[in-house]
Structure formats: structure tokens, C-alpha cells
Amino acid sequence: MSHFLSKDAIVARPGFNRWMVPPAALAVHLCIGQAYAFSVFNGPLTKVIGVTESAPDDWKLTTLGWIFSLAIVFLGLSAAFGGKWLEKVGPRVTMLLAAACFGGGFLVSAVGVATHQIWLLYLGYGVLGGIGLGLGYVSPVSTLIKWFPDRRGLATGLAIMGFGGGAMIGAPLSVFLMNHFSTPGSVGITETFVVMGVLYFISMTLGALTIRIPREGWLPEGWTPPPAKNKLITRNHVHIDQAMKTPQFYLLWLALCLNVTAGIGVLGQASVMIQEMFRDSVNAAAAAGFVGLLSLFNMGGRLFWSSASDYLGRKNTYFVFFAVGAVLYACVPTMGHMGNVGLFVVLYALIISMYGGGFSTIPAYLADIFGTKFVGGIHGRLLTAWATAGVLGPVLVNYIREYQIDQGVAKGDAYTVTMYIMAGLLVVGFFCNLGVRAVDERHHMLGDGDKDGAARQSPSATLQPAGAR
Amino acid sequence: MNTVTAHTAVTPTSPLAIAVFWLGVGIPLSWGVWSTLQKAMALFG
């Protein structure tokens, strides 16, 4: 590997300001967050041939749905497998590869639209884009944790907030570009994909070029690690493969999966749900506004809850998600029956803020439990919980809703059971979180010493997985 | 001697560079938030 790309090349020089790192992470996350806005292409993609309306040979929505599903699956896979590689090669290489995959995915998809070959969209946005998503998501997070040992939650919140905010840029940008490039004979998607692919590649590459890792032993000026009061914040390190052998990994996997399943399930149904529950007072435009408001809370919750976890503690923050969340989910049907739109919106917004907060708090939680050395790889593997929830949540909500309607329940009331089941999932999550304890010493890396300082003085080459003992 | 000096020299990051990088991500994000807020106003309209 060339020196420019190596880990050594990006070790920060003395005097480097750590506040340069969050914008580098945001440059990546604001791009890949576009994935949440992919649905804006669904309508135009069904009219590539017919332009004004779908022609018989045009793609169906069911065919197009696979593009996003593939992207999420490959996000999970690449994060799981790429995370370990990330720890070996460093964030610059991983971010550059993410840029090439995500930007390149758009370009391959543009060819797919131009030639009307759906497999090129599956390969482009689905496979390549999904790999870019996964690598781009995990690569700056562990670096930020190492730069902000005093404010891990704030650091991860800043980056992962960008993933929530990316859709807010991606959606209006896509609409603007499609309007700009559309002609009487074209919906303008090919050109839109090309422009977006190039823009995202440039932005992510700039992030990759800016990122720096702290030198061994670096600590923020004037900050010393506080005395170990909280047993859940370790100063040791657990290897990626060893982390998979601990119950803590699976408890946190379940905690994330359950929080995301509940959130993603109702997020996908938000627009339909508010219209069906408040048929007389909420129209389609207001429902679209409601979804917009939720995306703001999704983004804000990522920064707020993660930053709050620096003071509350990660475990307590997750307790809030599960305990308060379960109550809020259970209250939603009551608000619907009362016809109180305002309270419904407030409850929903809080729920979605905690859904976002779950994503941004988990990397800091992992760093507390497993140490910072391999947190990127462990985080990557834990993100398979997201991919699982991405399938489970919508399926659960849709299936229960359809079943209720088939049983003769009014559409507006069909969400009651769903919300109670979601509340139940959060109760299960509460107990998973309750079960999280400090990792047993036998899982710690050899040569770690007891404290971070000692670990830093040991060359990483001497560190071996505990299993090698 | 020179090598040692080069390795230990402290070169503080320019505040201007920090501001430029934050503006680079802050401006598009603000535009996205503003667009979303405008859309969200339909709920209260």
C-alpha cells in the first residue's frame, strides 16, 4: 500500500486540532445518509420510458424495492466484514473505498437507467452503493472515539447525526436536479445520478483526505482519564473476534436490533398512520410535513441523546430509550382515539428521536464495554442488527396491520396492536440492557496492562487476542 | 538534530481551516434542515 494511504501517513502531527475530525466524518455521513431519501427516485423510476406516466415496459415499484433492500443488506455485510479491515488499514483507505463505491454506484446506476437495465441498478446502488454505505458508516466513528475520549457520545453523535441529516440534503437535491434535467422526453434521472455520484465522491474523498488519527498515547490537553468509578467503562481492550464470544456483544446486538425494529417499523408507516388515525384533520401535504418533522427529530436525537449519554452513562441512556419509549409507544393509540393530533405528533417525535439516539449512542457504549482499540470492527459487526431490524420492523408492522384489517378492524384502529407489540419489544430490550455487565477479564487483550496509558505504551504488534493465551 | 526538531515541532491547525471545514459541511446541512422545516410547516398550516 502506498505511504499516502497508510495508517502512518495520517497520524496527526503535534498541534493538530481535533475539531477538524468531525467535519471530515460529516463529509462522509452527510453523503451516505442520502440512502434514507432514495424513495424520491421511486416515482420517476417507474416512468423512465413513459415519462409522464408508466408505460407497460416501465419498472414496477416491487422491482425497484429491491434496490434499497440490497443496499441495506450490503451495508450490514460490508460493515461486518470491513470493520476488521478498517482497524488494520486505517480510516483513510476505507473512506476512499467507500467514496469510490458510493459515488461509483450512482454512476453504474446512471448507465442502468440510460440503458433500462435493472440489474445495473441492483449492482450499482444496491451492491456497490451498499458497500459504500457500510464502509463509510463505520470508518470515521472509531477515529472520533479515539480523538474524544472525554466526550465519546458527543463525537459519535456528531458523525451519526450526519447520516440522519444526509436525507435532508439528498431529498431536495434530487428533486432539484431531476426538475433541472427533465425534458419532455426524459425524467432526468440519468443526469441526476451522474451529478450526485460525482458530488458525493468529491465530498467523501475530501473527508478521507482530511481525516487524521491521534498518535499513540495522545490525550486531550489538560485531560486525564478519571479514576475508574464506573465498572462499565473499561480501560482494557477486547479483540473483535473475542468480543463475539462475550454475552455483552449479543445483549447489545439485541438491544440495538429491538430499538431499531420498533423505530423503523413505525417510521415507515408514519405518513399513512397519521392520515388514517386523523382522517378529518390531516391531509397528504400535512402528513408529508409530519414525516419531515420526524426526520428533524431523527437527526436531532442522534446528537442530543448521544451527547446526553456522556453525562447519563450509556446504560442509563438505553434504559431511557426502552422504559420511556415503551410508555410512549403504548400511549400513541390513546392519542389517536382522543383525536389529539398535537400530542400524537409530540409522542411520535420523541419516539423517533430515541430511535436515532440508539444509533449514535451504541458506538460509545461499545467503546465503554470493549475498549477503543477495536471498536470500529466491533461496531461494524453489531450493525448486522440494523440490517436485521430493517427487514423485521416493516414486515412486522405491515403484516400485523394487514391481518387486523382482514379481521374487520377499522384502518384507523389497525395500529393499536402494532404499537403495543412495539412497546413489548422495547420491554424485552430493557431486560437485554439490564443484563449488560463489565466484560470478564479473560477476554481482555494480552499486553494491555490495566490502564489505557499502559496499553498505549505497548506496540500494538504485541497485543494478541485473549484466545491466544 | 534537525530531524528531532521536525518531529517535535508543534504546528497548530489554522482556525481558518477549521472554520472552512465546518462551513463546508454546515452550509449544505443548514440548507437541508431549512428545506425540511419548510415542508414540515404544512403540518401546522
PDB file of N, CA, C and O in Angstrom, chain A residues 253-288:
ATOM      1  N   TRP A 253     -26.354  -6.327  20.776  1.00  0.00           N
ATOM      2  CA  TRP A 253     -26.893  -6.580  19.429  1.00  0.00           C
ATOM      3  C   TRP A 253     -28.431  -6.587  19.503  1.00  0.00           C
ATOM      4  O   TRP A 253     -29.106  -5.937  18.703  1.00  0.00           O
ATOM      5  N   LEU A 254     -28.954  -7.316  20.489  1.00  0.00           N
ATOM      6  CA  LEU A 254     -30.410  -7.392  20.656  1.00  0.00           C
ATOM      7  C   LEU A 254     -30.991  -6.028  21.028  1.00  0.00           C
ATOM      8  O   LEU A 254     -32.043  -5.635  20.518  1.00  0.00           O
ATOM      9  N   ALA A 255     -30.285  -5.317  21.921  1.00  0.00           N
ATOM     10  CA  ALA A 255     -30.781  -4.003  22.340  1.00  0.00           C
ATOM     11  C   ALA A 255     -30.914  -3.075  21.128  1.00  0.00           C
ATOM     12  O   ALA A 255     -31.948  -2.423  20.936  1.00  0.00           O
ATOM     13  N   LEU A 256     -29.864  -3.044  20.283  1.00  0.00           N
ATOM     14  CA  LEU A 256     -29.924  -2.189  19.095  1.00  0.00           C
ATOM     15  C   LEU A 256     -31.010  -2.675  18.141  1.00  0.00           C
ATOM     16  O   LEU A 256     -31.805  -1.888  17.618  1.00  0.00           O
ATOM     17  N   CYS A 257     -31.035  -3.975  17.925  1.00  0.00           N
ATOM     18  CA  CYS A 257     -31.998  -4.548  16.978  1.00  0.00           C
ATOM     19  C   CYS A 257     -33.439  -4.220  17.401  1.00  0.00           C
ATOM     20  O   CYS A 257     -34.259  -3.819  16.578  1.00  0.00           O
ATOM     21  N   LEU A 258     -33.739  -4.371  18.686  1.00  0.00           N
ATOM     22  CA  LEU A 258     -35.109  -4.145  19.154  1.00  0.00           C
ATOM     23  C   LEU A 258     -35.471  -2.665  19.083  1.00  0.00           C
ATOM     24  O   LEU A 258     -36.580  -2.307  18.676  1.00  0.00           O
ATOM     25  N   ASN A 259     -34.536  -1.805  19.461  1.00  0.00           N
ATOM     26  CA  ASN A 259     -34.802  -0.363  19.389  1.00  0.00           C
ATOM     27  C   ASN A 259     -35.044   0.070  17.941  1.00  0.00           C
ATOM     28  O   ASN A 259     -35.960   0.843  17.654  1.00  0.00           O
ATOM     29  N   VAL A 260     -34.234  -0.459  17.026  1.00  0.00           N
ATOM     30  CA  VAL A 260     -34.362  -0.077  15.622  1.00  0.00           C
ATOM     31  C   VAL A 260     -35.613  -0.710  15.004  1.00  0.00           C
ATOM     32  O   VAL A 260     -36.313  -0.077  14.212  1.00  0.00           O
ATOM     33  N   THR A 261     -35.898  -1.963  15.364  1.00  0.00           N
ATOM     34  CA  THR A 261     -37.085  -2.625  14.813  1.00  0.00           C
ATOM     35  C   THR A 261     -38.338  -1.805  15.127  1.00  0.00           C
ATOM     36  O   THR A 261     -39.162  -1.538  14.242  1.00  0.00           O
ATOM     37  N   ALA A 262     -38.454  -1.396  16.381  1.00  0.00           N
ATOM     38  CA  ALA A 262     -39.619  -0.615  16.784  1.00  0.00           C
ATOM     39  C   ALA A 262     -39.663   0.711  16.033  1.00  0.00           C
ATOM     40  O   ALA A 262     -40.697   1.106  15.478  1.00  0.00           O
ATOM     41  N   GLY A 263     -38.522   1.388  15.988  1.00  0.00           N
ATOM     42  CA  GLY A 263     -38.485   2.715  15.367  1.00  0.00           C
ATOM     43  C   GLY A 263     -38.690   2.683  13.869  1.00  0.00           C
ATOM     44  O   GLY A 263     -39.497   3.435  13.325  1.00  0.00           O
ATOM     45  N   ILE A 264     -37.999   1.773  13.200  1.00  0.00           N
ATOM     46  CA  ILE A 264     -38.054   1.721  11.737  1.00  0.00           C
ATOM     47  C   ILE A 264     -39.441   1.262  11.269  1.00  0.00           C
ATOM     48  O   ILE A 264     -39.937   1.699  10.234  1.00  0.00           O
ATOM     49  N   GLY A 265     -40.048   0.420  12.093  1.00  0.00           N
ATOM     50  CA  GLY A 265     -41.383  -0.071  11.743  1.00  0.00           C
ATOM     51  C   GLY A 265     -42.394   1.049  11.701  1.00  0.00           C
ATOM     52  O   GLY A 265     -43.164   1.179  10.732  1.00  0.00           O
ATOM     53  N   VAL A 266     -42.397   1.902  12.712  1.00  0.00           N
ATOM     54  CA  VAL A 266     -43.389   2.981  12.740  1.00  0.00           C
ATOM     55  C   VAL A 266     -42.964   4.168  11.878  1.00  0.00           C
ATOM     56  O   VAL A 266     -43.819   4.904  11.379  1.00  0.00           O
ATOM     57  N   LEU A 267     -41.649   4.329  11.678  1.00  0.00           N
ATOM     58  CA  LEU A 267     -41.178   5.424  10.824  1.00  0.00           C
ATOM     59  C   LEU A 267     -41.671   5.234   9.390  1.00  0.00           C
ATOM     60  O   LEU A 267     -42.132   6.173   8.743  1.00  0.00           O
ATOM     61  N   GLY A 268     -41.589   4.002   8.914  1.00  0.00           N
ATOM     62  CA  GLY A 268     -42.026   3.716   7.550  1.00  0.00           C
ATOM     63  C   GLY A 268     -43.527   3.901   7.356  1.00  0.00           C
ATOM     64  O   GLY A 268     -43.997   4.116   6.242  1.00  0.00           O
ATOM     65  N   GLN A 269     -44.277   3.805   8.453  1.00  0.00           N
ATOM     66  CA  GLN A 269     -45.739   3.902   8.360  1.00  0.00           C
ATOM     67  C   GLN A 269     -46.265   5.261   8.814  1.00  0.00           C
ATOM     68  O   GLN A 269     -47.474   5.477   8.859  1.00  0.00           O
ATOM     69  N   ALA A 270     -45.358   6.171   9.170  1.00  0.00           N
ATOM     70  CA  ALA A 270     -45.774   7.424   9.810  1.00  0.00           C
ATOM     71  C   ALA A 270     -46.800   8.202   8.993  1.00  0.00           C
ATOM     72  O   ALA A 270     -47.830   8.646   9.526  1.00  0.00           O
ATOM     73  N   SER A 271     -46.516   8.348   7.703  1.00  0.00           N
ATOM     74  CA  SER A 271     -47.399   9.155   6.856  1.00  0.00           C
ATOM     75  C   SER A 271     -48.802   8.555   6.767  1.00  0.00           C
ATOM     76  O   SER A 271     -49.811   9.242   6.955  1.00  0.00           O
ATOM     77  N   VAL A 272     -48.851   7.253   6.496  1.00  0.00           N
ATOM     78  CA  VAL A 272     -50.157   6.579   6.366  1.00  0.00           C
ATOM     79  C   VAL A 272     -50.864   6.577   7.722  1.00  0.00           C
ATOM     80  O   VAL A 272     -52.078   6.821   7.808  1.00  0.00           O
ATOM     81  N   MET A 273     -50.099   6.330   8.785  1.00  0.00           N
ATOM     82  CA  MET A 273     -50.689   6.202  10.118  1.00  0.00           C
ATOM     83  C   MET A 273     -51.393   7.493  10.549  1.00  0.00           C
ATOM     84  O   MET A 273     -52.539   7.469  11.005  1.00  0.00           O
ATOM     85  N   ILE A 274     -50.737   8.624  10.382  1.00  0.00           N
ATOM     86  CA  ILE A 274     -51.344   9.881  10.845  1.00  0.00           C
ATOM     87  C   ILE A 274     -52.577  10.234  10.000  1.00  0.00           C
ATOM     88  O   ILE A 274     -53.565  10.780  10.514  1.00  0.00           O
ATOM     89  N   GLN A 275     -52.541   9.876   8.724  1.00  0.00           N
ATOM     90  CA  GLN A 275     -53.696  10.178   7.873  1.00  0.00           C
ATOM     91  C   GLN A 275     -54.889   9.287   8.222  1.00  0.00           C
ATOM     92  O   GLN A 275     -56.043   9.720   8.179  1.00  0.00           O
ATOM     93  N   GLU A 276     -54.593   8.025   8.551  1.00  0.00           N
ATOM     94  CA  GLU A 276     -55.690   7.106   8.857  1.00  0.00           C
ATOM     95  C   GLU A 276     -56.238   7.327  10.265  1.00  0.00           C
ATOM     96  O   GLU A 276     -57.418   7.134  10.523  1.00  0.00           O
ATOM     97  N   MET A 277     -55.375   7.745  11.180  1.00  0.00           N
ATOM     98  CA  MET A 277     -55.828   7.983  12.560  1.00  0.00           C
ATOM     99  C   MET A 277     -56.591   9.300  12.685  1.00  0.00           C
ATOM    100  O   MET A 277     -57.481   9.432  13.511  1.00  0.00           O
ATOM    101  N   PHE A 278     -56.193  10.280  11.882  1.00  0.00           N
ATOM    102  CA  PHE A 278     -56.826  11.610  11.964  1.00  0.00           C
ATOM    103  C   PHE A 278     -57.366  11.981  10.580  1.00  0.00           C
ATOM    104  O   PHE A 278     -56.921  12.958   9.966  1.00  0.00           O
ATOM    105  N   ARG A 279     -58.290  11.181  10.104  1.00  0.00           N
ATOM    106  CA  ARG A 279     -58.782  11.317   8.740  1.00  0.00           C
ATOM    107  C   ARG A 279     -59.368  12.708   8.462  1.00  0.00           C
ATOM    108  O   ARG A 279     -59.257  13.224   7.361  1.00  0.00           O
ATOM    109  N   ASP A 280     -59.976  13.309   9.471  1.00  0.00           N
ATOM    110  CA  ASP A 280     -60.658  14.580   9.233  1.00  0.00           C
ATOM    111  C   ASP A 280     -59.726  15.787   9.298  1.00  0.00           C
ATOM    112  O   ASP A 280     -60.053  16.854   8.790  1.00  0.00           O
ATOM    113  N   SER A 281     -58.588  15.621   9.953  1.00  0.00           N
ATOM    114  CA  SER A 281     -57.760  16.814  10.185  1.00  0.00           C
ATOM    115  C   SER A 281     -56.381  16.780   9.517  1.00  0.00           C
ATOM    116  O   SER A 281     -55.711  17.813   9.454  1.00  0.00           O
ATOM    117  N   VAL A 282     -55.944  15.621   9.019  1.00  0.00           N
ATOM    118  CA  VAL A 282     -54.597  15.557   8.426  1.00  0.00           C
ATOM    119  C   VAL A 282     -54.685  15.059   6.977  1.00  0.00           C
ATOM    120  O   VAL A 282     -55.136  13.937   6.728  1.00  0.00           O
ATOM    121  N   ASN A 283     -54.282  15.944   6.033  1.00  0.00           N
ATOM    122  CA  ASN A 283     -54.280  15.533   4.616  1.00  0.00           C
ATOM    123  C   ASN A 283     -52.872  15.073   4.212  1.00  0.00           C
ATOM    124  O   ASN A 283     -51.946  15.050   5.044  1.00  0.00           O
ATOM    125  N   ALA A 284     -52.702  14.756   2.916  1.00  0.00           N
ATOM    126  CA  ALA A 284     -51.421  14.201   2.451  1.00  0.00           C
ATOM    127  C   ALA A 284     -50.273  15.200   2.623  1.00  0.00           C
ATOM    128  O   ALA A 284     -49.158  14.815   3.007  1.00  0.00           O
ATOM    129  N   ALA A 285     -50.543  16.494   2.359  1.00  0.00           N
ATOM    130  CA  ALA A 285     -49.479  17.502   2.476  1.00  0.00           C
ATOM    131  C   ALA A 285     -49.035  17.634   3.935  1.00  0.00           C
ATOM    132  O   ALA A 285     -47.831  17.715   4.226  1.00  0.00           O
ATOM    133  N   ALA A 286     -50.020  17.649   4.853  1.00  0.00           N
ATOM    134  CA  ALA A 286     -49.674  17.744   6.277  1.00  0.00           C
ATOM    135  C   ALA A 286     -48.918  16.499   6.731  1.00  0.00           C
ATOM    136  O   ALA A 286     -47.985  16.588   7.538  1.00  0.00           O
ATOM    137  N   ALA A 287     -49.307  15.342   6.181  1.00  0.00           N
ATOM    138  CA  ALA A 287     -48.614  14.096   6.535  1.00  0.00           C
ATOM    139  C   ALA A 287     -47.162  14.125   6.059  1.00  0.00           C
ATOM    140  O   ALA A 287     -46.256  13.656   6.767  1.00  0.00           O
ATOM    141  N   ALA A 288     -46.943  14.719   4.865  1.00  0.00           N
ATOM    142  CA  ALA A 288     -45.573  14.848   4.361  1.00  0.00           C
ATOM    143  C   ALA A 288     -44.773  15.769   5.288  1.00  0.00           C
ATOM    144  O   ALA A 288     -43.586  15.534   5.562  1.00  0.00           O
TER     145      ALA A 288
END
